[in-house]
CSV table of C-alpha atoms in Angstrom, one decimal:
chain,number,residue,atom,x,y,z
A,11,MET,CA,49.9,35.4,-22.5
A,12,LYS,CA,46.4,34.9,-22.8
A,13,ARG,CA,46.3,30.9,-23.7
A,14,ILE,CA,49.0,30.7,-20.8
A,15,PHE,CA,46.7,32.2,-18.2
A,16,LEU,CA,43.4,31.5,-18.9
A,17,PRO,CA,44.7,27.5,-18.2
A,18,ALA,CA,46.6,28.3,-15.4
A,19,LEU,CA,43.6,30.2,-13.7
A,20,THR,CA,41.2,27.4,-14.4
A,21,CYS,CA,43.3,25.1,-13.0
A,22,VAL,CA,43.6,26.8,-9.6
A,23,PHE,CA,39.7,26.9,-9.7
A,24,MET,CA,39.7,23.4,-9.8
A,25,LEU,CA,42.1,23.0,-7.2
A,26,SER,CA,40.1,25.0,-4.9
A,27,SER,CA,37.0,23.4,-5.4
A,28,CYS,CA,38.7,20.4,-4.2
A,29,SER,CA,40.1,22.0,-1.1
A,30,VAL,CA,36.3,22.8,-0.4
A,31,TRP,CA,34.9,19.4,-1.0
A,32,ASN,CA,37.7,18.0,1.3
A,33,ASN,CA,36.5,20.6,3.7
A,34,VAL,CA,33.0,19.7,3.6
A,35,THR,CA,33.2,16.0,4.4
A,36,SER,CA,36.1,14.5,6.7
A,37,LYS,CA,39.5,15.0,7.0
A,38,VAL,CA,42.3,12.3,7.7
A,39,THR,CA,45.8,13.5,9.5
A,40,GLY,CA,47.7,10.2,10.3
A,41,ASN,CA,44.9,7.5,11.4
A,42,LYS,CA,43.1,9.8,13.3
A,43,LYS,CA,39.8,11.2,11.1
A,44,GLU,CA,37.9,14.7,12.5
A,45,LYS,CA,34.8,15.5,13.0
A,46,THR,CA,33.5,18.3,10.6
A,47,SER,CA,30.0,20.4,10.7
A,48,GLU,CA,28.9,16.7,8.7
A,49,GLU,CA,29.6,14.3,11.4
A,50,ASN,CA,26.1,13.1,11.1
A,51,VAL,CA,26.2,12.1,7.3
A,52,ALA,CA,27.8,9.4,6.2
A,53,ILE,CA,29.6,9.9,2.4
A,54,VAL,CA,30.2,6.8,0.6
A,55,GLU,CA,32.0,6.7,-3.1
A,56,GLN,CA,29.7,4.9,-5.1
A,57,THR,CA,32.6,1.8,-6.0
A,58,SER,CA,30.5,0.6,-9.4
A,59,ALA,CA,32.4,0.3,-12.3
A,60,THR,CA,32.3,2.4,-14.3
A,61,THR,CA,33.7,3.6,-18.0
A,62,LYS,CA,36.4,6.4,-17.8
A,63,ASN,CA,34.2,8.7,-18.9
A,64,GLU,CA,31.0,8.0,-16.6
A,65,LYS,CA,30.5,10.4,-13.6
A,66,THR,CA,29.4,8.4,-10.2
A,67,SER,CA,27.9,10.4,-7.4
A,68,PRO,CA,28.1,9.9,-3.8
A,69,VAL,CA,25.9,8.4,-1.6
A,70,GLU,CA,25.0,10.6,1.7
A,71,ILE,CA,22.9,8.1,3.9
A,72,THR,CA,21.0,10.3,7.0
A,73,ASP,CA,19.0,7.8,8.1
A,74,ARG,CA,18.3,3.8,7.8
A,75,ASN,CA,15.2,4.6,5.7
A,76,LYS,CA,16.1,7.0,3.1
A,77,VAL,CA,19.4,7.0,0.7
A,78,THR,CA,19.7,10.2,-1.2
A,79,THR,CA,22.3,10.5,-4.3
A,80,LEU,CA,24.1,13.5,-3.8
A,81,PRO,CA,23.6,15.3,-7.6
A,82,VAL,CA,26.3,15.4,-10.5
A,83,LYS,CA,26.2,18.9,-11.5
A,84,GLY,CA,23.1,19.3,-13.9
A,85,GLN,CA,21.4,16.1,-11.7
A,86,LYS,CA,18.8,16.0,-9.1
A,87,PRO,CA,18.8,14.2,-6.4
A,88,ILE,CA,17.7,10.8,-6.3
A,89,ILE,CA,15.8,9.9,-3.4
A,90,MET,CA,15.5,5.6,-2.9
A,91,LEU,CA,13.7,4.3,-0.4
A,92,ASP,CA,13.8,1.0,1.8
A,93,SER,CA,11.0,-0.8,0.4
A,94,LEU,CA,10.9,-3.5,3.4
A,95,ALA,CA,10.3,-0.5,5.8
A,96,PHE,CA,7.8,1.6,4.0
A,97,MET,CA,6.1,-1.0,2.3
A,98,LYS,CA,4.7,-3.2,4.9
A,99,LEU,CA,2.2,-0.9,5.9
A,100,ASN,CA,1.0,-0.9,2.7
A,101,GLY,CA,-2.5,-0.5,1.5
A,102,LEU,CA,-5.7,-0.4,2.9
A,103,TRP,CA,-6.4,-0.9,6.8
A,104,THR,CA,-10.3,-0.8,8.8
A,105,LEU,CA,-11.1,-0.4,12.3
A,106,ARG,CA,-11.6,-3.5,14.2
A,107,SER,CA,-11.3,-2.7,17.9
A,108,ILE,CA,-9.8,1.0,19.2
A,109,ASP,CA,-9.3,1.0,23.2
A,110,GLY,CA,-9.9,-2.1,23.4
A,111,LYS,CA,-13.7,-1.8,22.4
A,112,ILE,CA,-14.2,-4.2,19.2
A,113,LEU,CA,-16.2,-2.9,16.4
A,114,SER,CA,-19.0,-5.0,15.1
A,115,ALA,CA,-21.6,-4.9,12.3
A,116,GLU,CA,-24.3,-6.8,14.6
A,117,LYS,CA,-23.5,-4.6,17.2
A,118,GLY,CA,-24.6,-1.3,15.3
A,119,ASP,CA,-20.7,0.1,14.0
A,120,ASP,CA,-21.9,0.4,10.7
A,121,GLU,CA,-19.3,-0.4,7.8
A,122,SER,CA,-20.1,2.2,5.7
A,123,ASN,CA,-18.6,4.8,8.1
A,124,ARG,CA,-15.8,2.7,9.6
A,125,PRO,CA,-12.3,4.9,10.1
A,126,PHE,CA,-9.7,3.5,8.1
A,127,ILE,CA,-6.1,4.2,7.0
A,128,ASN,CA,-4.5,3.9,3.6
A,129,PHE,CA,-0.8,3.6,3.6
A,130,ASP,CA,1.3,4.4,0.5
A,131,GLY,CA,4.9,3.1,1.0
A,132,ARG,CA,6.2,4.6,-2.2
A,133,THR,CA,5.4,8.2,-1.5
A,134,ARG,CA,5.1,8.1,2.4
A,135,LYS,CA,1.9,9.7,2.9
A,136,PHE,CA,-1.5,8.3,3.9
A,137,TYR,CA,-5.1,9.4,3.5
A,138,ALA,CA,-7.6,8.0,6.2
A,139,ASN,CA,-10.8,8.7,7.2
A,140,ASP,CA,-12.2,8.8,11.2
A,141,GLY,CA,-16.2,8.0,10.1
A,142,CYS,CA,-16.5,11.6,9.2
A,143,ASN,CA,-13.7,13.6,8.2
A,144,THR,CA,-11.0,12.8,5.5
A,145,ILE,CA,-7.3,13.0,7.0
A,146,ASN,CA,-4.2,13.2,5.2
A,147,GLY,CA,-0.8,13.2,5.8
A,148,ASP,CA,2.8,11.6,6.1
A,149,TYR,CA,4.8,9.3,8.1
A,150,GLU,CA,7.9,7.6,8.7
A,151,THR,CA,9.1,4.5,9.7
A,152,LYS,CA,12.0,3.9,12.6
A,153,GLY,CA,13.8,0.5,12.6
A,154,SER,CA,12.1,-3.2,12.7
A,155,ASN,CA,8.6,-1.4,14.4
A,156,GLY,CA,8.7,2.2,15.0
A,157,VAL,CA,6.5,4.4,13.3
A,158,ILE,CA,5.3,8.1,13.2
A,159,ILE,CA,2.1,9.0,11.6
A,160,ASN,CA,1.9,13.0,10.9
A,161,PRO,CA,-1.6,14.0,10.0
A,162,LEU,CA,-1.6,17.4,8.4
A,163,LEU,CA,-5.0,18.0,6.6
A,164,SER,CA,-8.1,17.7,7.0
A,165,THR,CA,-11.4,18.5,6.3
A,166,LEU,CA,-14.5,19.9,9.0
A,167,MET,CA,-17.6,18.1,8.2
A,168,MET,CA,-19.9,18.0,11.1
A,169,CYS,CA,-21.8,14.6,11.2
A,170,GLU,CA,-24.2,13.3,13.5
A,171,PHE,CA,-23.1,9.9,13.9
A,172,ALA,CA,-19.3,9.2,13.9
A,173,PRO,CA,-18.7,7.4,17.1
A,174,TYR,CA,-15.4,6.6,17.1
A,175,GLN,CA,-13.8,10.3,15.5
A,176,GLN,CA,-12.5,11.8,18.3
A,177,GLN,CA,-10.3,8.2,19.1
A,178,PHE,CA,-9.1,7.6,16.4
A,179,LYS,CA,-7.7,11.0,15.7
A,180,ASP,CA,-5.7,10.5,19.3
A,181,ALA,CA,-5.0,7.2,18.2
A,182,LEU,CA,-2.8,8.2,15.0
A,183,ALA,CA,-1.1,10.8,16.7
A,184,SER,CA,0.0,9.0,19.4
A,185,THR,CA,1.4,5.6,17.7
A,186,ALA,CA,4.5,4.8,18.5
A,187,THR,CA,5.0,1.4,17.3
A,188,TYR,CA,3.5,-1.0,15.2
A,189,ASN,CA,2.8,-5.2,14.6
A,190,ILE,CA,1.7,-6.6,11.5
A,191,SER,CA,0.4,-10.4,12.5
A,192,LYS,CA,-0.9,-12.6,9.6
A,193,GLU,CA,-4.4,-14.5,10.2
A,194,GLU,CA,-6.1,-17.1,7.6
A,195,GLY,CA,-8.0,-14.6,5.2
A,196,GLU,CA,-6.7,-11.3,7.0
A,197,SER,CA,-3.6,-9.5,8.1
A,198,LEU,CA,-4.0,-7.3,11.2
A,199,LEU,CA,-1.7,-4.1,12.0
A,200,LYS,CA,-1.7,-3.1,15.7
A,201,LEU,CA,-0.9,0.3,16.9
A,202,TYR,CA,0.7,1.0,20.1
A,203,ASN,CA,1.9,4.2,21.5
A,204,GLU,CA,5.2,4.8,23.4
A,205,LYS,CA,4.2,3.1,26.6
A,206,GLY,CA,3.5,-0.2,24.6
A,207,SER,CA,0.1,-0.5,25.2
A,208,GLU,CA,-2.3,-0.8,22.0
A,209,LEU,CA,-4.4,2.1,20.8
A,210,MET,CA,-6.4,0.2,17.8
A,211,ILE,CA,-6.2,-3.0,15.8
A,212,LEU,CA,-6.9,-2.3,11.8
A,213,SER,CA,-7.5,-5.4,9.4
A,214,GLN,CA,-6.8,-5.9,5.8
A,215,PRO,CA,-8.5,-8.4,4.4
A,216,THR,CA,-6.1,-10.8,2.0
A,217,ILE,CA,-8.7,-11.1,-1.0
A,218,GLU,CA,-5.7,-9.4,-3.6
A,219,PHE,CA,-5.3,-13.0,-4.8
A,220,LEU,CA,-8.7,-12.5,-6.7
A,221,ASN,CA,-7.9,-9.7,-8.6
A,222,GLY,CA,-7.6,-9.8,-12.3
A,223,ALA,CA,-9.0,-11.5,-14.9
A,224,TRP,CA,-10.8,-15.2,-14.3
A,225,GLY,CA,-12.3,-18.4,-16.5
A,226,VAL,CA,-15.1,-20.4,-15.0
A,227,LYS,CA,-14.3,-23.8,-14.0
A,228,SER,CA,-17.5,-25.4,-12.0
A,229,ILE,CA,-20.5,-24.3,-10.7
A,230,ASP,CA,-22.1,-25.9,-7.2
A,231,GLY,CA,-19.9,-28.6,-8.4
A,232,LYS,CA,-20.3,-29.4,-11.6
A,233,PRO,CA,-18.1,-28.6,-14.6
A,234,VAL,CA,-18.2,-26.0,-17.1
A,235,ASP,CA,-16.8,-25.7,-20.4
A,236,ASN,CA,-17.5,-22.3,-21.5
A,237,PRO,CA,-14.6,-20.2,-22.9
A,238,ASP,CA,-16.7,-16.8,-23.3
A,239,LEU,CA,-17.7,-17.3,-19.5
A,240,LYS,CA,-15.3,-14.9,-17.8
A,241,ILE,CA,-15.1,-12.9,-15.0
A,242,VAL,CA,-12.9,-9.6,-14.0
A,243,ILE,CA,-12.5,-9.0,-10.5
A,244,ASP,CA,-11.3,-4.8,-9.4
A,245,VAL,CA,-10.3,-5.2,-5.7
A,246,PRO,CA,-9.1,-2.1,-5.5
A,247,GLU,CA,-11.5,-0.3,-7.5
A,248,GLU,CA,-14.2,-2.8,-5.8
A,249,LYS,CA,-15.7,-3.3,-9.2
A,250,VAL,CA,-16.3,-6.6,-11.1
A,251,HIS,CA,-17.8,-7.4,-14.8
A,252,GLY,CA,-17.3,-10.0,-17.0
A,253,ASN,CA,-19.5,-12.3,-19.8
A,254,THR,CA,-21.9,-15.0,-18.9
A,255,GLY,CA,-20.9,-17.0,-22.0
A,256,CYS,CA,-24.1,-14.6,-23.4
A,257,ASN,CA,-24.5,-11.2,-21.7
A,258,ILE,CA,-22.0,-8.9,-20.0
A,259,PHE,CA,-22.5,-7.8,-16.9
A,260,ASN,CA,-21.0,-5.6,-14.6
A,261,GLY,CA,-21.3,-4.9,-10.5
A,262,SER,CA,-19.7,-4.2,-7.0
A,263,ILE,CA,-17.9,-5.9,-4.6
A,264,PHE,CA,-18.4,-5.6,-1.3
A,265,VAL,CA,-15.8,-6.5,1.6
A,266,ASP,CA,-17.3,-6.7,5.2
A,267,PRO,CA,-14.2,-5.3,7.2
A,268,ASP,CA,-15.2,-8.3,10.3
A,269,LYS,CA,-15.3,-11.3,8.0
A,270,ALA,CA,-11.8,-12.6,6.7
A,271,GLY,CA,-11.9,-13.7,3.4
A,272,SER,CA,-15.1,-12.0,3.3
A,273,ILE,CA,-16.5,-10.7,-0.6
A,274,GLN,CA,-19.9,-10.4,-1.7
A,275,PHE,CA,-20.9,-9.7,-5.4
A,276,GLN,CA,-23.5,-6.5,-5.5
A,277,GLY,CA,-25.8,-4.3,-7.8
A,278,MET,CA,-25.5,-6.9,-10.8
A,279,ALA,CA,-27.0,-5.0,-13.8
A,280,VAL,CA,-26.8,-7.8,-17.1
A,281,THR,CA,-27.6,-7.2,-20.7
A,282,ARG,CA,-30.8,-9.3,-22.1
A,283,MET,CA,-29.5,-11.1,-25.3
A,284,LEU,CA,-31.6,-14.5,-25.9
A,285,CYS,CA,-29.0,-17.4,-26.1
A,286,PRO,CA,-28.7,-20.9,-26.9
A,287,ASP,CA,-27.7,-22.2,-23.5
A,288,MET,CA,-29.6,-20.0,-20.8
A,289,SER,CA,-29.0,-22.3,-18.1
A,290,THR,CA,-25.5,-21.9,-17.4
A,291,GLU,CA,-25.8,-18.3,-17.1
A,292,THR,CA,-29.2,-18.3,-14.9
A,293,ALA,CA,-26.7,-21.0,-12.6
A,294,PHE,CA,-23.3,-18.7,-12.8
A,295,LEU,CA,-25.5,-15.8,-11.8
A,296,VAL,CA,-27.3,-17.4,-8.9
A,297,ALA,CA,-24.0,-18.3,-7.8
A,298,LEU,CA,-21.9,-15.5,-8.1
A,299,GLU,CA,-24.9,-13.8,-5.7
A,300,SER,CA,-24.7,-16.6,-3.0
A,301,VAL,CA,-21.5,-15.5,-2.7
A,302,GLU,CA,-20.0,-14.6,0.5
A,303,PHE,CA,-16.2,-15.9,1.1
A,304,ALA,CA,-13.0,-16.7,-1.0
A,305,LYS,CA,-9.5,-18.7,-0.4
A,306,SER,CA,-7.8,-19.7,-2.8
A,307,ASN,CA,-5.7,-23.2,-3.1
A,308,GLY,CA,-2.7,-22.2,-5.1
A,309,GLN,CA,-3.8,-21.9,-8.3
A,310,ASN,CA,-7.8,-22.0,-8.5
A,311,ALA,CA,-9.8,-19.3,-6.4
A,312,LEU,CA,-12.9,-20.8,-4.4
A,313,LEU,CA,-15.9,-18.8,-4.0
A,314,LEU,CA,-18.2,-20.2,-0.9
A,315,ASP,CA,-21.2,-19.1,0.1
A,316,SER,CA,-22.4,-17.8,3.7
A,317,SER,CA,-22.1,-22.1,4.6
A,318,GLY,CA,-18.9,-22.8,3.7
A,319,LYS,CA,-20.0,-24.8,0.4
A,320,GLU,CA,-18.5,-24.1,-2.7
A,321,VAL,CA,-20.4,-22.8,-5.7
A,322,LEU,CA,-17.6,-21.4,-8.3
A,323,VAL,CA,-14.4,-22.2,-8.5
A,324,LEU,CA,-12.6,-20.0,-11.1
A,325,ILE,CA,-9.0,-20.2,-12.9
A,326,PRO,CA,-6.7,-17.8,-14.1
A,327,LEU,CA,-7.0,-16.1,-17.3
A,328,ASN,CA,-4.3,-13.9,-19.3
A,329,LEU,CA,-6.5,-11.9,-21.2
A,330,GLN,CA,-3.6,-9.7,-23.2
């Protein structure tokens, strides 16, 4: 008797579970669809081809930027972000102008405490600095150009010189929409309030193409044939290291936020081995320290001095 009763009870439980599921979603009566408490949530069954033993999960679409896969028993929900919506803002943006005032190092605006914001499109979080304090929070995108920036935490330091501190915080809190434009050597991010008034402009240098390992093709227009001469540039970390063909060197890079395509190599430290061909090393280091700008011709990186003269031509290397 028990052998007959237990399967029957299991069957009743399964049917009642199906009934509960149907009540949570929508019911179909004739040709009319009745709304339930979940009227703002669309449930879409995955229709990809599966084997008989594979389980699929319904997909809950709550807004255009987030898709949450509802969990199968024993599994956690999977959240997939719309990369197009979130990744457009991704990266470090430095303040160029605020409330109509253009910032410039020549006018006394020091780059070392220039406000900036860094968006992480993978986590939808950001960190920023108002010229004095560090700010952390998250952000949401809406439609093609809507954005809400939510500052959550901030340090509380008192700084002697941070002239744009409060303006920067107010602008972040008031941002409703944005626009990104591409210009030679940089991208510009403009933030607007709900009325469409411009709050501030931030810039992002487009020198990411320099990130990686390079060989040297020419110095001051003279061809170089030395496979040991290498330079590795780490743009995100603002570091550089390499080999002069004889000695190892390392240093830092500086990007001027007011100049498109800007890059400078600073604080160079070099070992002091003696080698047969020291002239190439000397010419390379002198050229490197004179670099002010960089651009790409599609294949090679061209490093230019302050007058726009080509001082180094680099070719990409694969060190793997």
